[in-house]
Amino acid sequence: MTAPVLRSKHRAFEGEVGFYSHASSEIGGEMRFSVFVPPQAAERPVPVLVYLAGLTCTEETFMTKAGALGHAAEFGLMLVAPDTSPRDRRYPGDDASWDFGLGAGFYLDATAAPWRDGYRMHAYVTRELPELIGRHFPARRSAMGIFGHSMGGHGALVAALRNPGLYRSVSAFAPIAAPSQCPWGQKAFGNYLGPDQAAWAEWDATALVEQGARCPELLIDQGEADQFLARELHPHLLEAACKAGGQPLTLRRHAGYDHGYYFISSFIADHIRHHAGTLNRG
Ligand SMILES: N[C@@H](CCC(=O)N[C@@H](CS)C(=O)NCC(=O)O)C(=O)O
């Protein structure tokens, strides 16, 4: 694991946003990520809140569009946002569509050729990136939370459900809640994991909850005017699985809000507060 290389940095809310690249061993090539270090980090290590973005996004999207930095500065949380897929090493067909390949890594570890060589975003996000952050930033690694949007909202749920104890807080905006049962997920899983749908369940948040996986209390926000809600997101399936299995979930539905960052920025303060309430305790 090589040290991150600083590409640019910007003062914000008395803290600093930095954009970095590094050579990733899980991905087998350069990866990029961004970090907001809040002002409190000058005094002591601070909790880490990881954000996973959605389809077509990069490590820049969240920092520029979500309106999160001021709230993270208020509560003393470090924000970490990785890119949404490998980009350095290229794979045949990885840019053929916007919902698969580049910008669409789905935060899983691929098992089908050729993707399995480097599409290992789950291992990257849950192991390599926290290790890197712990080593090179003023982070309190024992206090880590995760959240995300759409593909990344689902990635956050799966990261927490598959790694009990790793994250102390979890939330999501408009997650692809049951990917095995929607076109985006079926396309991604069919290619990254192969046609055997039994293997898909290990990477599907609703299926994981149905199988008994549990994570800290979930906060999920969903816009009712989201253009992808009916076809792709299916929050009701996750809601039913959580209810049947006793997984604590607060799912809030908001009239009039669509899928984009105007929606996210409207509720980001609630999410930062949700994470800070747990991460700043003890
Ligand atoms: N390119 C897609 C939209 C993709 C999209 O909405 N991506 C979401 C995540 S699933 C996003 O956050 N886009 C970036 C943005 O809104 O800045 C389309 O043409 O319909």
CSV table of C-alpha atoms and ligand atoms in Angstrom, one decimal:
chain,number,residue,atom,x,y,z
A,1,MET,CA,0.0,0.0,0.0
A,2,THR,CA,1.6,3.3,-1.1
A,3,ALA,CA,1.0,6.6,0.5
A,4,PRO,CA,-1.7,8.8,-1.0
A,5,VAL,CA,-0.6,11.6,-3.4
A,6,LEU,CA,-2.3,14.9,-2.9
A,7,ARG,CA,-3.8,16.3,-6.1
A,8,SER,CA,-5.5,19.4,-4.7
A,9,LYS,CA,-6.6,20.8,-1.4
A,10,HIS,CA,-9.1,23.5,-0.5
A,11,ARG,CA,-9.9,25.3,2.8
A,12,ALA,CA,-13.6,24.8,3.8
A,13,PHE,CA,-15.5,25.5,7.0
A,14,GLU,CA,-12.2,26.0,8.9
A,15,GLY,CA,-11.2,22.5,7.8
A,16,GLU,CA,-9.8,21.2,4.5
A,17,VAL,CA,-11.0,19.1,1.5
A,18,GLY,CA,-8.3,17.1,-0.2
A,19,PHE,CA,-8.3,15.1,-3.4
A,20,TYR,CA,-5.9,12.2,-3.5
A,21,SER,CA,-4.8,9.3,-5.7
A,22,HIS,CA,-2.9,6.2,-4.6
A,23,ALA,CA,-1.9,2.7,-6.0
A,24,SER,CA,-4.5,0.3,-4.7
A,25,SER,CA,-3.6,-3.3,-4.2
A,26,GLU,CA,-7.2,-4.5,-4.1
A,27,ILE,CA,-8.0,-2.8,-7.4
A,28,GLY,CA,-4.7,-3.3,-9.1
A,29,GLY,CA,-4.2,0.3,-10.2
A,30,GLU,CA,-4.6,3.9,-9.2
A,31,MET,CA,-7.7,4.9,-7.2
A,32,ARG,CA,-8.9,8.3,-6.3
A,33,PHE,CA,-10.7,9.5,-3.2
A,34,SER,CA,-11.5,12.7,-1.3
A,35,VAL,CA,-11.3,13.6,2.4
A,36,PHE,CA,-12.7,16.4,4.4
A,37,VAL,CA,-10.7,16.9,7.6
A,38,PRO,CA,-12.8,19.0,10.1
A,39,PRO,CA,-11.1,21.7,12.3
A,40,GLN,CA,-11.4,19.5,15.4
A,41,ALA,CA,-8.7,17.2,13.9
A,42,ALA,CA,-6.1,19.7,14.8
A,43,GLU,CA,-6.7,18.8,18.5
A,44,ARG,CA,-7.5,15.1,18.4
A,45,PRO,CA,-8.2,12.2,16.0
A,46,VAL,CA,-11.8,12.4,14.8
A,47,PRO,CA,-14.4,9.8,13.7
A,48,VAL,CA,-14.6,8.8,10.1
A,49,LEU,CA,-17.8,8.8,8.0
A,50,VAL,CA,-17.4,7.1,4.6
A,51,TYR,CA,-19.8,8.1,1.7
A,52,LEU,CA,-20.4,5.9,-1.3
A,53,ALA,CA,-21.7,7.8,-4.4
A,54,GLY,CA,-24.1,6.5,-7.1
A,55,LEU,CA,-23.9,5.6,-10.8
A,56,THR,CA,-21.8,8.0,-13.0
A,57,CYS,CA,-20.4,9.8,-9.9
A,58,THR,CA,-16.7,10.3,-8.9
A,59,GLU,CA,-14.8,11.1,-5.7
A,60,GLU,CA,-15.7,14.7,-6.3
A,61,THR,CA,-19.5,14.6,-6.5
A,62,PHE,CA,-20.4,14.3,-2.8
A,63,MET,CA,-17.9,17.0,-1.7
A,64,THR,CA,-19.2,19.6,-4.2
A,65,LYS,CA,-22.9,18.8,-4.3
A,66,ALA,CA,-24.2,17.4,-1.0
A,67,GLY,CA,-23.7,20.4,1.3
A,68,ALA,CA,-22.2,18.1,3.9
A,69,LEU,CA,-19.0,19.9,4.8
A,70,GLY,CA,-20.4,22.6,7.2
A,71,HIS,CA,-22.3,19.9,9.1
A,72,ALA,CA,-19.3,17.6,9.3
A,73,ALA,CA,-17.3,20.6,10.6
A,74,GLU,CA,-19.9,21.3,13.2
A,75,PHE,CA,-19.9,17.7,14.5
A,76,GLY,CA,-16.2,17.1,14.0
A,77,LEU,CA,-16.5,14.2,11.5
A,78,MET,CA,-14.0,13.3,8.8
A,79,LEU,CA,-15.7,12.6,5.5
A,80,VAL,CA,-14.1,10.1,3.1
A,81,ALA,CA,-15.5,9.6,-0.5
A,82,PRO,CA,-14.0,7.1,-2.8
A,83,ASP,CA,-14.5,6.9,-6.6
A,84,THR,CA,-17.3,4.6,-7.8
A,85,SER,CA,-15.3,2.1,-9.7
A,86,PRO,CA,-11.8,1.2,-10.9
A,87,ARG,CA,-10.8,3.4,-13.8
A,88,ASP,CA,-7.0,2.9,-14.2
A,89,ARG,CA,-6.9,-0.6,-15.7
A,90,ARG,CA,-9.5,-0.9,-18.4
A,91,TYR,CA,-11.8,-3.9,-19.2
A,92,PRO,CA,-13.5,-4.7,-22.5
A,93,GLY,CA,-16.9,-3.1,-22.6
A,94,ASP,CA,-16.4,-1.1,-19.3
A,95,ASP,CA,-17.6,2.1,-21.0
A,96,ALA,CA,-20.4,0.7,-23.1
A,97,SER,CA,-23.1,2.0,-20.8
A,98,TRP,CA,-23.4,4.4,-17.9
A,99,ASP,CA,-24.9,1.9,-15.5
A,100,PHE,CA,-22.2,-0.8,-15.7
A,101,GLY,CA,-18.4,-0.8,-15.6
A,102,LEU,CA,-16.8,2.7,-15.2
A,103,GLY,CA,-18.6,4.7,-12.6
A,104,ALA,CA,-20.7,1.6,-11.6
A,105,GLY,CA,-18.6,-0.8,-9.5
A,106,PHE,CA,-21.6,-1.6,-7.2
A,107,TYR,CA,-19.3,-1.9,-4.2
A,108,LEU,CA,-19.0,-5.7,-4.5
A,109,ASP,CA,-16.1,-8.1,-5.2
A,110,ALA,CA,-16.6,-9.5,-8.7
A,111,THR,CA,-16.3,-13.3,-9.1
A,112,ALA,CA,-16.7,-13.5,-12.9
A,113,ALA,CA,-14.0,-13.0,-15.5
A,114,PRO,CA,-12.6,-10.5,-16.4
A,115,TRP,CA,-14.1,-8.2,-13.7
A,116,ARG,CA,-12.9,-10.3,-10.8
A,117,ASP,CA,-9.3,-9.2,-11.4
A,118,GLY,CA,-9.9,-5.6,-10.2
A,119,TYR,CA,-13.6,-4.9,-9.6
A,120,ARG,CA,-13.1,-5.4,-5.8
A,121,MET,CA,-14.8,-2.2,-4.5
A,122,HIS,CA,-16.1,-4.0,-1.4
A,123,ALA,CA,-12.7,-5.1,-0.3
A,124,TYR,CA,-11.3,-1.7,-1.2
A,125,VAL,CA,-14.0,0.3,0.7
A,126,THR,CA,-14.2,-2.0,3.8
A,127,ARG,CA,-10.5,-2.9,4.2
A,128,GLU,CA,-7.9,-1.0,2.1
A,129,LEU,CA,-9.3,2.5,2.3
A,130,PRO,CA,-9.9,2.5,6.1
A,131,GLU,CA,-6.4,1.2,6.6
A,132,LEU,CA,-5.0,3.9,4.4
A,133,ILE,CA,-7.1,6.6,6.1
A,134,GLY,CA,-6.1,5.3,9.6
A,135,ARG,CA,-2.4,5.5,8.6
A,136,HIS,CA,-2.3,8.9,6.9
A,137,PHE,CA,-5.0,11.0,8.4
A,138,PRO,CA,-6.0,12.1,12.0
A,139,ALA,CA,-8.7,9.5,12.1
A,140,ARG,CA,-10.2,7.6,15.1
A,141,ARG,CA,-10.6,4.3,13.3
A,142,SER,CA,-12.6,2.7,16.0
A,143,ALA,CA,-15.4,5.2,15.3
A,144,MET,CA,-16.4,4.6,11.6
A,145,GLY,CA,-19.8,5.1,9.9
A,146,ILE,CA,-20.9,4.6,6.4
A,147,PHE,CA,-23.6,6.1,4.1
A,148,GLY,CA,-24.3,6.6,0.5
A,149,HIS,CA,-26.7,7.3,-2.4
A,150,SER,CA,-28.5,4.9,-4.8
A,151,MET,CA,-25.8,2.3,-5.8
A,152,GLY,CA,-23.7,3.7,-3.0
A,153,GLY,CA,-26.6,3.7,-0.5
A,154,HIS,CA,-26.9,0.0,-1.2
A,155,GLY,CA,-23.2,-0.4,-1.0
A,156,ALA,CA,-23.2,1.2,2.5
A,157,LEU,CA,-26.0,-1.2,3.6
A,158,VAL,CA,-24.1,-4.3,2.3
A,159,ALA,CA,-20.8,-3.1,3.8
A,160,ALA,CA,-22.4,-2.9,7.2
A,161,LEU,CA,-24.5,-6.1,6.9
A,162,ARG,CA,-21.5,-8.1,5.8
A,163,ASN,CA,-19.0,-6.7,8.4
A,164,PRO,CA,-20.7,-6.7,11.8
A,165,GLY,CA,-18.9,-4.4,14.2
A,166,LEU,CA,-16.9,-2.5,11.5
A,167,TYR,CA,-19.3,0.4,11.3
A,168,ARG,CA,-21.0,2.0,14.2
A,169,SER,CA,-23.6,3.9,12.2
A,170,VAL,CA,-25.2,3.4,8.8
A,171,SER,CA,-27.6,5.4,6.6
A,172,ALA,CA,-28.6,5.8,2.9
A,173,PHE,CA,-30.3,8.1,0.4
A,174,ALA,CA,-32.6,6.4,-2.1
A,175,PRO,CA,-30.6,3.1,-2.1
A,176,ILE,CA,-31.1,0.4,-4.7
A,177,ALA,CA,-32.6,-1.7,-1.9
A,178,ALA,CA,-33.0,-5.0,-3.6
A,179,PRO,CA,-30.7,-5.2,-6.6
A,180,SER,CA,-31.4,-8.8,-7.5
A,181,GLN,CA,-34.9,-7.7,-8.3
A,182,CYS,CA,-34.3,-4.6,-10.5
A,183,PRO,CA,-32.7,-4.0,-14.0
A,184,TRP,CA,-29.7,-2.1,-12.7
A,185,GLY,CA,-28.8,-4.8,-10.2
A,186,GLN,CA,-29.5,-7.7,-12.5
A,187,LYS,CA,-27.3,-6.2,-15.2
A,188,ALA,CA,-24.4,-5.6,-12.7
A,189,PHE,CA,-24.7,-8.8,-10.8
A,190,GLY,CA,-25.1,-10.9,-13.9
A,191,ASN,CA,-21.9,-9.6,-15.2
A,192,TYR,CA,-19.8,-9.1,-12.0
A,193,LEU,CA,-21.1,-12.3,-10.3
A,194,GLY,CA,-22.3,-14.5,-13.2
A,195,PRO,CA,-25.7,-16.0,-13.9
A,196,ASP,CA,-26.0,-18.1,-10.7
A,197,GLN,CA,-28.5,-16.1,-8.7
A,198,ALA,CA,-27.8,-17.9,-5.5
A,199,ALA,CA,-24.5,-16.1,-5.4
A,200,TRP,CA,-26.3,-12.7,-5.8
A,201,ALA,CA,-27.9,-13.0,-2.4
A,202,GLU,CA,-24.5,-12.4,-0.7
A,203,TRP,CA,-24.4,-8.9,-2.2
A,204,ASP,CA,-28.1,-7.9,-1.9
A,205,ALA,CA,-29.0,-6.0,1.2
A,206,THR,CA,-32.6,-7.2,1.3
A,207,ALA,CA,-31.5,-10.8,0.8
A,208,LEU,CA,-28.8,-10.4,3.5
A,209,VAL,CA,-31.4,-9.1,6.0
A,210,GLU,CA,-33.7,-12.0,5.0
A,211,GLN,CA,-30.8,-14.4,5.7
A,212,GLY,CA,-30.3,-13.0,9.2
A,213,ALA,CA,-27.6,-10.3,8.7
A,214,ARG,CA,-27.9,-7.3,11.0
A,215,CYS,CA,-26.4,-3.9,11.3
A,216,PRO,CA,-26.8,-0.7,13.4
A,217,GLU,CA,-30.1,1.1,13.2
A,218,LEU,CA,-30.7,2.2,9.7
A,219,LEU,CA,-31.8,5.7,8.6
A,220,ILE,CA,-33.1,5.8,4.9
A,221,ASP,CA,-34.5,8.8,3.1
A,222,GLN,CA,-36.4,8.3,-0.2
A,223,GLY,CA,-38.0,10.9,-2.5
A,224,GLU,CA,-41.4,10.0,-3.7
A,225,ALA,CA,-40.9,11.9,-7.0
A,226,ASP,CA,-37.6,9.9,-7.6
A,227,GLN,CA,-37.6,8.9,-11.3
A,228,PHE,CA,-35.9,5.6,-10.4
A,229,LEU,CA,-38.2,4.6,-7.5
A,230,ALA,CA,-40.7,2.3,-9.1
A,231,ARG,CA,-38.3,0.5,-11.5
A,232,GLU,CA,-35.0,0.3,-9.6
A,233,LEU,CA,-35.1,1.1,-5.9
A,234,HIS,CA,-37.8,-1.0,-4.2
A,235,PRO,CA,-37.4,0.3,-0.6
A,236,HIS,CA,-40.6,-1.5,0.4
A,237,LEU,CA,-38.8,-4.9,-0.1
A,238,LEU,CA,-36.0,-3.9,2.3
A,239,GLU,CA,-38.6,-2.4,4.7
A,240,ALA,CA,-40.5,-5.7,4.7
A,241,ALA,CA,-37.4,-7.8,5.3
A,242,CYS,CA,-36.3,-5.5,8.2
A,243,LYS,CA,-39.8,-5.6,9.7
A,244,ALA,CA,-39.9,-9.4,9.5
A,245,GLY,CA,-36.4,-9.8,10.9
A,246,GLY,CA,-36.4,-7.2,13.6
A,247,GLN,CA,-33.7,-5.0,11.9
A,248,PRO,CA,-34.2,-1.5,13.2
A,249,LEU,CA,-35.0,0.9,10.3
A,250,THR,CA,-36.4,4.4,10.0
A,251,LEU,CA,-37.5,4.8,6.3
A,252,ARG,CA,-38.7,8.3,5.6
A,253,ARG,CA,-40.6,9.1,2.3
A,254,HIS,CA,-40.6,12.7,1.2
A,255,ALA,CA,-43.2,14.0,-1.2
A,256,GLY,CA,-41.9,15.9,-4.3
A,257,TYR,CA,-38.2,15.1,-4.0
A,258,ASP,CA,-36.4,13.4,-6.9
A,259,HIS,CA,-33.3,11.2,-7.1
A,260,GLY,CA,-30.6,13.9,-7.3
A,261,TYR,CA,-28.4,16.0,-5.0
A,262,TYR,CA,-31.1,18.6,-4.4
A,263,PHE,CA,-32.8,15.9,-2.5
A,264,ILE,CA,-29.6,14.7,-0.8
A,265,SER,CA,-28.6,18.2,0.3
A,266,SER,CA,-32.1,18.7,1.8
A,267,PHE,CA,-31.7,15.9,4.3
A,268,ILE,CA,-27.9,15.7,4.7
A,269,ALA,CA,-27.9,17.5,8.0
A,270,ASP,CA,-30.2,14.8,9.5
A,271,HIS,CA,-27.8,12.1,8.3
A,272,ILE,CA,-24.7,13.8,9.6
A,273,ARG,CA,-26.5,14.2,13.0
A,274,HIS,CA,-27.6,10.5,12.9
A,275,HIS,CA,-23.9,9.4,12.5
A,276,ALA,CA,-22.5,12.0,14.9
A,277,GLY,CA,-24.9,10.8,17.6
A,278,THR,CA,-23.2,7.4,17.6
A,279,LEU,CA,-19.7,8.2,16.4
A,280,ASN,CA,-19.1,11.0,18.9
A,281,ARG,CA,-20.2,8.9,21.8
A,282,GLY,CA,-17.4,7.2,23.8
B,1,LIG,N1,-27.0,9.3,-16.4
B,1,LIG,C1,-28.2,8.8,-15.8
B,1,LIG,C2,-28.5,9.4,-14.5
B,1,LIG,C3,-27.5,8.9,-13.5
B,1,LIG,C4,-27.8,9.4,-12.1
B,1,LIG,O1,-28.9,9.9,-11.8
B,1,LIG,N2,-26.9,9.1,-11.2
B,1,LIG,C5,-27.1,9.5,-9.9
B,1,LIG,C6,-26.7,8.4,-9.0
B,1,LIG,S1,-27.7,6.9,-9.4
B,1,LIG,C7,-26.2,10.7,-9.5
B,1,LIG,O2,-25.9,10.9,-8.4
B,1,LIG,N3,-25.7,11.5,-10.5
B,1,LIG,C8,-24.8,12.5,-10.3
B,1,LIG,C9,-25.4,13.8,-10.0
B,1,LIG,O3,-26.6,14.0,-9.9
B,1,LIG,O4,-24.6,14.8,-9.9
B,1,LIG,C10,-29.4,9.2,-16.7
B,1,LIG,O5,-29.1,9.7,-17.8
B,1,LIG,O6,-30.5,8.9,-16.4
